[in-house]
Amino acid sequence: MDALPITPGELLCLGSSLAFSGLFYYLHRRKAKVAAKIQEAPKLQVGDDLRAVLSATGTSCLQYVAIEGVVQPDEAALTSPYHKELQGVIERLVLKEHRLVWNSLARSWVDSERVVLEQVHSVPFVLTSPGGKAGAKVSVESPLRAVELPLETVYERFQQTAHGFKDLLSHYLSGEKPKGFLETEEMLLVGSSLTGIGELALHPDGSLHLQPPADGAGYFLRLSDWQSLLAELESTSSFWKWATLLCGLAAAAALLRALCRAYWSRRLKQEKEQERRAFEDLRLHKGLAAEPDEELPASICVICLSNPRQCVLLPCGHACCCFRCFQALPRRTCPICRSPIDRVVPLYLV
């Protein structure tokens, strides 16, 4: 059986499409599983009798719940260095350098940024009842391990860099122009409504704790409700699903192209074999030998210069080549006059 006539480009397209299709399908299934777990998770509030809920399940731990409450510090809260009236439990300070970089391909300046400094501070905090019920609270463990920190931007300042003439000249020569520094502060403010999705555990001392799931499922802390998180996960899962489908279609197209080429190559070989057999049958019918006799007159093929001329090309009538060279012609045109060849008949030398 002949090997599949696939080009290196098609082989690269097929392999990369299959690889990306597998990767995108894995991401789709991962997001879909997390969305399904959030959909099935119990929806609770800190004001509910959570200990009774745990007792009803017969265990001291719920592996996956969505619980809503109000953020309160368990100890002293963090104070913003720029706004003394703002207090929070998580703070992130970021200093970024912005610059323009010359892109030789696009022939234009493009924006680029680099994080110069990043600091994250946190203090222990709890979720309390939205209705202000006293005594009801859930401690939030390892908040920095959440998939995304629930922070709000409370301060932002851009300090532009001053440039002199020499600086501008060096910037054009180096291909980089500094624009300035962006300083931002993000905080999880005290009193914010927070939705936590993770494992709810009752410790021996009677305290309730929201912590990352032991089975490695997603640990989420969100300022919005769980419905918005579910919608985002379903949208992302749908995106990876369509990406998987497109990559699969690309792989199928490359494979189908190779199969079509194999089919037409096989069909062309069959047609050439039928043509050769018809030619040999016609020679035998006229009483000529199947293979050319070496004692025949020396009329040499103009293409290979080794075999005798065996073919008459019609309708131009030129007898210039052997049958093997006729079959090897890249185009069905006469090698002498370049006119199209309708059919070929054996050459009879007398």
Short mmCIF file of C-alpha atoms in Angstrom, two decimals:
data_model
loop_
_atom_site.label_atom_id
_atom_site.label_comp_id
_atom_site.label_asym_id
_atom_site.label_seq_id
_atom_site.Cartn_x
_atom_site.Cartn_y
_atom_site.Cartn_z
CA MET A 1 0.00 0.00 0.00
CA ASP A 2 1.36 3.46 -0.95
CA ALA A 3 2.27 5.90 1.78
CA LEU A 4 -0.13 8.76 2.42
CA PRO A 5 1.07 11.71 0.26
CA ILE A 6 0.99 14.40 2.96
CA THR A 7 3.21 17.45 2.71
CA PRO A 8 5.31 18.74 5.64
CA GLY A 9 3.05 21.79 5.92
CA GLU A 10 -0.06 19.63 6.13
CA LEU A 11 1.65 17.34 8.63
CA LEU A 12 2.56 20.35 10.78
CA CYS A 13 -1.00 21.70 10.53
CA LEU A 14 -2.46 18.30 11.43
CA GLY A 15 -0.17 17.75 14.41
CA SER A 16 -0.51 21.27 15.82
CA SER A 17 -4.29 21.27 15.33
CA LEU A 18 -4.65 17.98 17.17
CA ALA A 19 -2.36 19.18 19.97
CA PHE A 20 -4.22 22.49 20.41
CA SER A 21 -7.55 20.69 20.13
CA GLY A 22 -6.58 18.40 23.02
CA LEU A 23 -5.33 21.34 25.10
CA PHE A 24 -8.46 23.42 24.47
CA TYR A 25 -10.71 20.46 25.25
CA TYR A 26 -8.91 19.98 28.56
CA LEU A 27 -9.45 23.67 29.43
CA HIS A 28 -13.11 23.41 28.39
CA ARG A 29 -13.72 20.36 30.57
CA ARG A 30 -11.89 21.96 33.50
CA LYS A 31 -14.00 25.12 33.38
CA ALA A 32 -17.18 23.11 32.81
CA LYS A 33 -16.47 20.94 35.87
CA VAL A 34 -15.89 23.99 38.07
CA ALA A 35 -19.10 25.59 36.77
CA ALA A 36 -21.03 22.39 37.47
CA LYS A 37 -19.63 22.21 41.02
CA ILE A 38 -20.61 25.83 41.71
CA GLN A 39 -24.08 25.18 40.28
CA GLU A 40 -24.56 22.19 42.62
CA ALA A 41 -22.91 23.78 45.69
CA PRO A 42 -25.17 24.86 48.61
CA LYS A 43 -25.82 28.62 48.63
CA LEU A 44 -25.55 29.98 52.19
CA GLN A 45 -25.28 33.25 54.08
CA VAL A 46 -23.35 33.91 57.24
CA GLY A 47 -26.61 34.80 58.94
CA ASP A 48 -27.89 31.25 58.47
CA ASP A 49 -27.39 28.68 61.22
CA LEU A 50 -24.33 27.16 59.59
CA ARG A 51 -23.59 24.79 62.45
CA ALA A 52 -27.07 23.30 62.06
CA VAL A 53 -26.45 22.90 58.33
CA LEU A 54 -23.23 21.03 59.05
CA SER A 55 -24.93 18.88 61.68
CA ALA A 56 -27.69 17.96 59.20
CA THR A 57 -25.07 16.60 56.82
CA GLY A 58 -23.53 14.46 59.55
CA THR A 59 -20.06 15.89 58.99
CA SER A 60 -17.97 18.79 60.18
CA CYS A 61 -16.98 19.82 56.66
CA LEU A 62 -18.82 20.77 53.47
CA GLN A 63 -16.44 20.25 50.55
CA TYR A 64 -17.88 22.99 48.34
CA VAL A 65 -20.23 25.83 49.30
CA ALA A 66 -20.99 29.38 48.19
CA ILE A 67 -21.29 31.64 51.21
CA GLU A 68 -22.00 35.36 51.30
CA GLY A 69 -21.10 37.82 54.04
CA VAL A 70 -19.65 41.20 54.96
CA VAL A 71 -15.88 41.67 55.30
CA GLN A 72 -14.68 42.56 58.81
CA PRO A 73 -11.10 42.44 60.15
CA ASP A 74 -10.32 39.84 62.76
CA GLU A 75 -7.51 42.05 64.05
CA ALA A 76 -6.35 45.60 63.23
CA ALA A 77 -7.26 46.59 59.67
CA LEU A 78 -4.90 47.97 57.03
CA THR A 79 -5.04 51.73 56.42
CA SER A 80 -4.47 53.21 52.97
CA PRO A 81 -1.34 55.41 52.88
CA TYR A 82 -3.08 57.75 50.40
CA HIS A 83 -6.58 57.88 51.92
CA LYS A 84 -6.43 57.66 55.70
CA GLU A 85 -10.19 57.14 55.96
CA LEU A 86 -10.07 53.88 53.95
CA GLN A 87 -9.45 50.61 55.75
CA GLY A 88 -9.15 47.14 54.30
CA VAL A 89 -7.97 43.60 54.92
CA ILE A 90 -5.99 43.02 51.69
CA GLU A 91 -3.83 45.66 50.02
CA ARG A 92 -1.80 45.50 46.80
CA LEU A 93 0.60 48.26 45.76
CA VAL A 94 1.85 48.17 42.17
CA LEU A 95 4.36 50.41 40.40
CA LYS A 96 4.48 50.01 36.61
CA GLU A 97 6.78 51.62 34.07
CA HIS A 98 5.13 52.55 30.77
CA ARG A 99 7.16 53.11 27.64
CA LEU A 100 6.87 53.22 23.85
CA VAL A 101 8.84 50.63 21.85
CA TRP A 102 9.48 50.95 18.11
CA ASN A 103 8.05 48.03 16.12
CA SER A 104 10.04 47.69 12.91
CA LEU A 105 7.45 45.38 11.32
CA ALA A 106 4.44 47.64 11.94
CA ARG A 107 6.59 50.78 11.50
CA SER A 108 5.01 52.40 14.55
CA TRP A 109 5.45 52.92 18.29
CA VAL A 110 3.61 50.43 20.53
CA ASP A 111 2.83 50.66 24.24
CA SER A 112 4.73 48.46 26.66
CA GLU A 113 4.61 48.16 30.43
CA ARG A 114 6.81 46.56 33.06
CA VAL A 115 6.05 45.90 36.72
CA VAL A 116 8.77 47.58 38.74
CA LEU A 117 7.42 46.85 42.23
CA GLU A 118 4.50 44.87 43.62
CA GLN A 119 3.63 44.42 47.27
CA VAL A 120 0.69 42.53 48.78
CA HIS A 121 -0.32 42.84 52.43
CA SER A 122 -3.16 41.10 54.23
CA VAL A 123 -4.56 40.67 57.73
CA PRO A 124 -6.88 37.94 59.04
CA PHE A 125 -10.53 38.72 58.38
CA VAL A 126 -13.96 37.17 58.74
CA LEU A 127 -17.31 37.23 56.98
CA THR A 128 -20.18 38.46 59.15
CA SER A 129 -23.91 38.46 58.64
CA PRO A 130 -25.21 40.97 56.05
CA GLY A 131 -28.04 41.77 58.47
CA GLY A 132 -25.67 42.56 61.33
CA LYS A 133 -26.52 39.47 63.40
CA ALA A 134 -24.12 39.37 66.33
CA GLY A 135 -21.87 36.38 66.87
CA ALA A 136 -22.25 34.91 63.37
CA LYS A 137 -18.93 34.91 61.54
CA VAL A 138 -16.81 32.73 59.27
CA SER A 139 -13.02 33.06 59.16
CA VAL A 140 -11.53 33.25 55.65
CA GLU A 141 -8.36 31.17 55.41
CA SER A 142 -5.55 31.68 52.87
CA PRO A 143 -7.22 34.48 50.87
CA LEU A 144 -4.10 34.95 48.73
CA ARG A 145 -4.63 31.44 47.32
CA ALA A 146 -7.90 32.49 45.69
CA VAL A 147 -8.09 32.32 41.90
CA GLU A 148 -8.45 36.10 41.74
CA LEU A 149 -8.11 38.63 44.54
CA PRO A 150 -11.34 40.64 45.09
CA LEU A 151 -9.72 44.08 45.07
CA GLU A 152 -10.95 47.57 44.21
CA THR A 153 -8.71 50.35 42.88
CA VAL A 154 -8.70 53.11 45.50
CA TYR A 155 -5.75 55.16 44.26
CA GLU A 156 -4.10 55.71 40.89
CA ARG A 157 -1.50 58.27 39.79
CA PHE A 158 0.55 58.54 36.61
CA GLN A 159 3.82 60.45 36.85
CA GLN A 160 5.05 61.47 33.40
CA THR A 161 8.77 61.42 32.68
CA ALA A 162 10.33 64.69 31.56
CA HIS A 163 12.57 64.52 28.46
CA GLY A 164 15.27 66.82 27.18
CA PHE A 165 16.55 67.16 23.63
CA LYS A 166 19.41 64.72 24.23
CA ASP A 167 16.98 62.24 25.77
CA LEU A 168 14.67 62.41 22.76
CA LEU A 169 17.59 61.84 20.41
CA SER A 170 18.79 58.80 22.38
CA HIS A 171 15.23 57.45 22.47
CA TYR A 172 14.94 57.49 18.69
CA LEU A 173 18.34 55.85 18.36
CA SER A 174 17.57 53.11 20.92
CA GLY A 175 13.95 52.54 19.84
CA GLU A 176 12.51 53.04 23.35
CA LYS A 177 10.78 56.10 24.80
CA PRO A 178 9.85 56.09 28.54
CA LYS A 179 6.40 57.59 29.15
CA GLY A 180 6.24 57.51 32.94
CA PHE A 181 5.31 55.50 36.02
CA LEU A 182 1.83 54.39 37.07
CA GLU A 183 1.28 53.92 40.79
CA THR A 184 -1.88 52.08 41.89
CA GLU A 185 -3.34 50.87 45.17
CA GLU A 186 -5.98 48.14 45.33
CA MET A 187 -7.78 47.06 48.51
CA LEU A 188 -10.46 44.74 49.81
CA LEU A 189 -12.31 47.29 51.91
CA VAL A 190 -13.87 46.66 55.29
CA GLY A 191 -17.64 46.40 54.93
CA SER A 192 -17.57 45.04 51.38
CA SER A 193 -20.06 42.33 50.46
CA LEU A 194 -18.02 39.24 49.60
CA THR A 195 -18.98 35.84 48.18
CA GLY A 196 -16.62 33.01 49.05
CA ILE A 197 -16.69 29.65 47.28
CA GLY A 198 -14.68 26.86 48.85
CA GLU A 199 -14.66 24.35 51.70
CA LEU A 200 -16.59 25.17 54.88
CA ALA A 201 -15.15 23.47 57.97
CA LEU A 202 -16.20 23.42 61.63
CA HIS A 203 -13.15 23.33 63.91
CA PRO A 204 -13.15 21.60 67.33
CA ASP A 205 -13.32 24.97 69.10
CA GLY A 206 -16.65 25.66 67.37
CA SER A 207 -15.34 28.26 64.88
CA LEU A 208 -16.30 28.16 61.21
CA HIS A 209 -13.66 28.51 58.51
CA LEU A 210 -13.83 28.99 54.73
CA GLN A 211 -10.72 27.45 53.21
CA PRO A 212 -9.32 26.17 49.89
CA PRO A 213 -10.88 22.80 48.94
CA ALA A 214 -8.73 19.79 49.76
CA ASP A 215 -9.51 18.18 46.38
CA GLY A 216 -7.92 21.05 44.45
CA ALA A 217 -11.17 22.58 43.18
CA GLY A 218 -11.30 26.32 42.52
CA TYR A 219 -11.17 28.65 45.53
CA PHE A 220 -12.97 31.90 44.76
CA LEU A 221 -13.44 35.19 46.61
CA ARG A 222 -15.66 37.61 44.68
CA LEU A 223 -17.17 41.01 45.29
CA SER A 224 -20.06 40.02 43.02
CA ASP A 225 -22.53 37.18 43.55
CA TRP A 226 -22.02 33.56 42.56
CA GLN A 227 -24.32 33.90 39.52
CA SER A 228 -21.91 36.33 37.82
CA LEU A 229 -18.98 33.98 38.49
CA LEU A 230 -21.00 31.07 37.07
CA ALA A 231 -21.81 33.11 33.94
CA GLU A 232 -18.10 33.95 33.45
CA LEU A 233 -17.05 30.31 33.81
CA GLU A 234 -19.74 29.13 31.38
CA SER A 235 -18.70 31.80 28.87
CA THR A 236 -15.04 30.76 29.17
CA SER A 237 -15.98 27.09 28.86
CA SER A 238 -17.99 27.86 25.73
CA PHE A 239 -15.04 29.78 24.25
CA TRP A 240 -12.66 26.83 24.75
CA LYS A 241 -15.32 24.51 23.35
CA TRP A 242 -15.53 26.49 20.11
CA ALA A 243 -11.73 26.73 19.96
CA THR A 244 -11.58 22.93 20.27
CA LEU A 245 -14.11 22.57 17.45
CA LEU A 246 -12.21 24.94 15.15
CA CYS A 247 -8.90 23.15 15.75
CA GLY A 248 -10.60 19.81 15.14
CA LEU A 249 -12.03 21.11 11.86
CA ALA A 250 -8.57 22.33 10.82
CA ALA A 251 -7.11 18.89 11.54
CA ALA A 252 -9.95 17.21 9.63
CA ALA A 253 -9.40 19.57 6.67
CA ALA A 254 -5.67 18.75 6.53
CA LEU A 255 -6.40 15.02 6.71
CA LEU A 256 -9.15 15.27 4.08
CA ARG A 257 -6.81 17.16 1.75
CA ALA A 258 -4.20 14.43 2.09
CA LEU A 259 -6.82 11.72 1.47
CA CYS A 260 -8.11 13.52 -1.64
CA ARG A 261 -4.57 13.79 -2.97
CA ALA A 262 -4.04 10.09 -2.32
CA TYR A 263 -7.30 9.27 -4.12
CA TRP A 264 -6.46 11.33 -7.22
CA SER A 265 -2.89 10.01 -7.28
CA ARG A 266 -4.17 6.44 -7.18
CA ARG A 267 -6.74 7.22 -9.86
CA LEU A 268 -4.07 8.78 -12.10
CA LYS A 269 -1.87 5.69 -11.71
CA GLN A 270 -4.80 3.46 -12.66
CA GLU A 271 -5.53 5.57 -15.75
CA LYS A 272 -1.88 5.42 -16.80
CA GLU A 273 -1.84 1.66 -16.31
CA GLN A 274 -5.01 1.27 -18.39
CA GLU A 275 -3.50 3.48 -21.08
CA ARG A 276 -0.29 1.40 -21.10
CA ARG A 277 -2.24 -1.85 -21.40
CA ALA A 278 -4.37 -0.45 -24.23
CA PHE A 279 -1.21 0.66 -26.02
CA GLU A 280 0.43 -2.75 -25.63
CA ASP A 281 -2.74 -4.53 -26.77
CA LEU A 282 -2.82 -2.37 -29.87
CA ARG A 283 0.83 -3.20 -30.61
CA LEU A 284 0.16 -6.92 -30.18
CA HIS A 285 -2.94 -6.65 -32.36
CA LYS A 286 -0.81 -5.15 -35.15
CA GLY A 287 1.80 -7.92 -34.74
CA LEU A 288 4.51 -5.84 -33.05
CA ALA A 289 6.60 -7.00 -30.09
CA ALA A 290 5.55 -5.89 -26.63
CA GLU A 291 9.03 -4.48 -26.00
CA PRO A 292 11.01 -2.62 -28.65
CA ASP A 293 13.52 -4.70 -30.58
CA GLU A 294 17.12 -3.47 -30.44
CA GLU A 295 17.49 -4.22 -34.20
CA LEU A 296 14.80 -1.68 -35.15
CA PRO A 297 15.98 1.47 -36.92
CA ALA A 298 17.67 3.93 -34.55
CA SER A 299 14.88 6.47 -34.06
CA ILE A 300 15.70 7.68 -30.56
CA CYS A 301 13.22 9.28 -28.15
CA VAL A 302 13.87 13.03 -27.94
CA ILE A 303 13.24 13.02 -24.19
CA CYS A 304 15.20 10.11 -22.70
CA LEU A 305 17.58 9.61 -25.67
CA SER A 306 17.74 5.88 -24.93
CA ASN A 307 14.52 4.15 -26.04
CA PRO A 308 13.22 4.02 -29.64
CA ARG A 309 10.32 6.24 -30.59
CA GLN A 310 7.06 4.34 -30.06
CA CYS A 311 4.25 6.92 -30.07
CA VAL A 312 2.43 9.07 -32.58
CA LEU A 313 0.86 12.05 -30.84
CA LEU A 314 -2.48 13.14 -32.27
CA PRO A 315 -3.76 15.41 -33.68
CA CYS A 316 -0.37 17.05 -34.40
CA GLY A 317 1.10 13.74 -35.67
CA HIS A 318 4.58 14.09 -34.18
CA ALA A 319 6.40 10.79 -33.48
CA CYS A 320 9.05 11.92 -31.06
CA CYS A 321 9.05 9.88 -27.83
CA CYS A 322 8.70 6.47 -26.25
CA PHE A 323 5.57 5.50 -24.37
CA ARG A 324 7.19 5.75 -20.93
CA CYS A 325 8.26 9.33 -21.56
CA PHE A 326 4.80 10.11 -22.92
CA GLN A 327 3.26 8.94 -19.65
CA ALA A 328 5.80 11.00 -17.68
CA LEU A 329 4.92 14.26 -19.43
CA PRO A 330 3.91 16.86 -16.80
CA ARG A 331 1.29 18.24 -19.22
CA ARG A 332 -0.49 16.49 -22.07
CA THR A 333 1.15 18.70 -24.69
CA CYS A 334 3.46 17.72 -27.56
CA PRO A 335 7.14 18.25 -26.64
CA ILE A 336 7.78 19.45 -30.22
CA CYS A 337 4.96 21.87 -31.01
CA ARG A 338 3.31 22.24 -27.54
CA SER A 339 -0.15 21.51 -28.96
CA PRO A 340 -2.62 19.55 -26.78
CA ILE A 341 -2.58 15.75 -27.11
CA ASP A 342 -5.98 14.13 -27.58
CA ARG A 343 -4.79 10.56 -27.96
CA VAL A 344 -1.72 8.46 -28.76
CA VAL A 345 -1.24 5.54 -31.17
CA PRO A 346 1.73 3.18 -31.63
CA LEU A 347 4.43 4.05 -34.16
CA TYR A 348 5.00 1.38 -36.83
CA LEU A 349 8.54 1.35 -38.19
CA VAL A 350 9.00 -0.54 -41.49
#
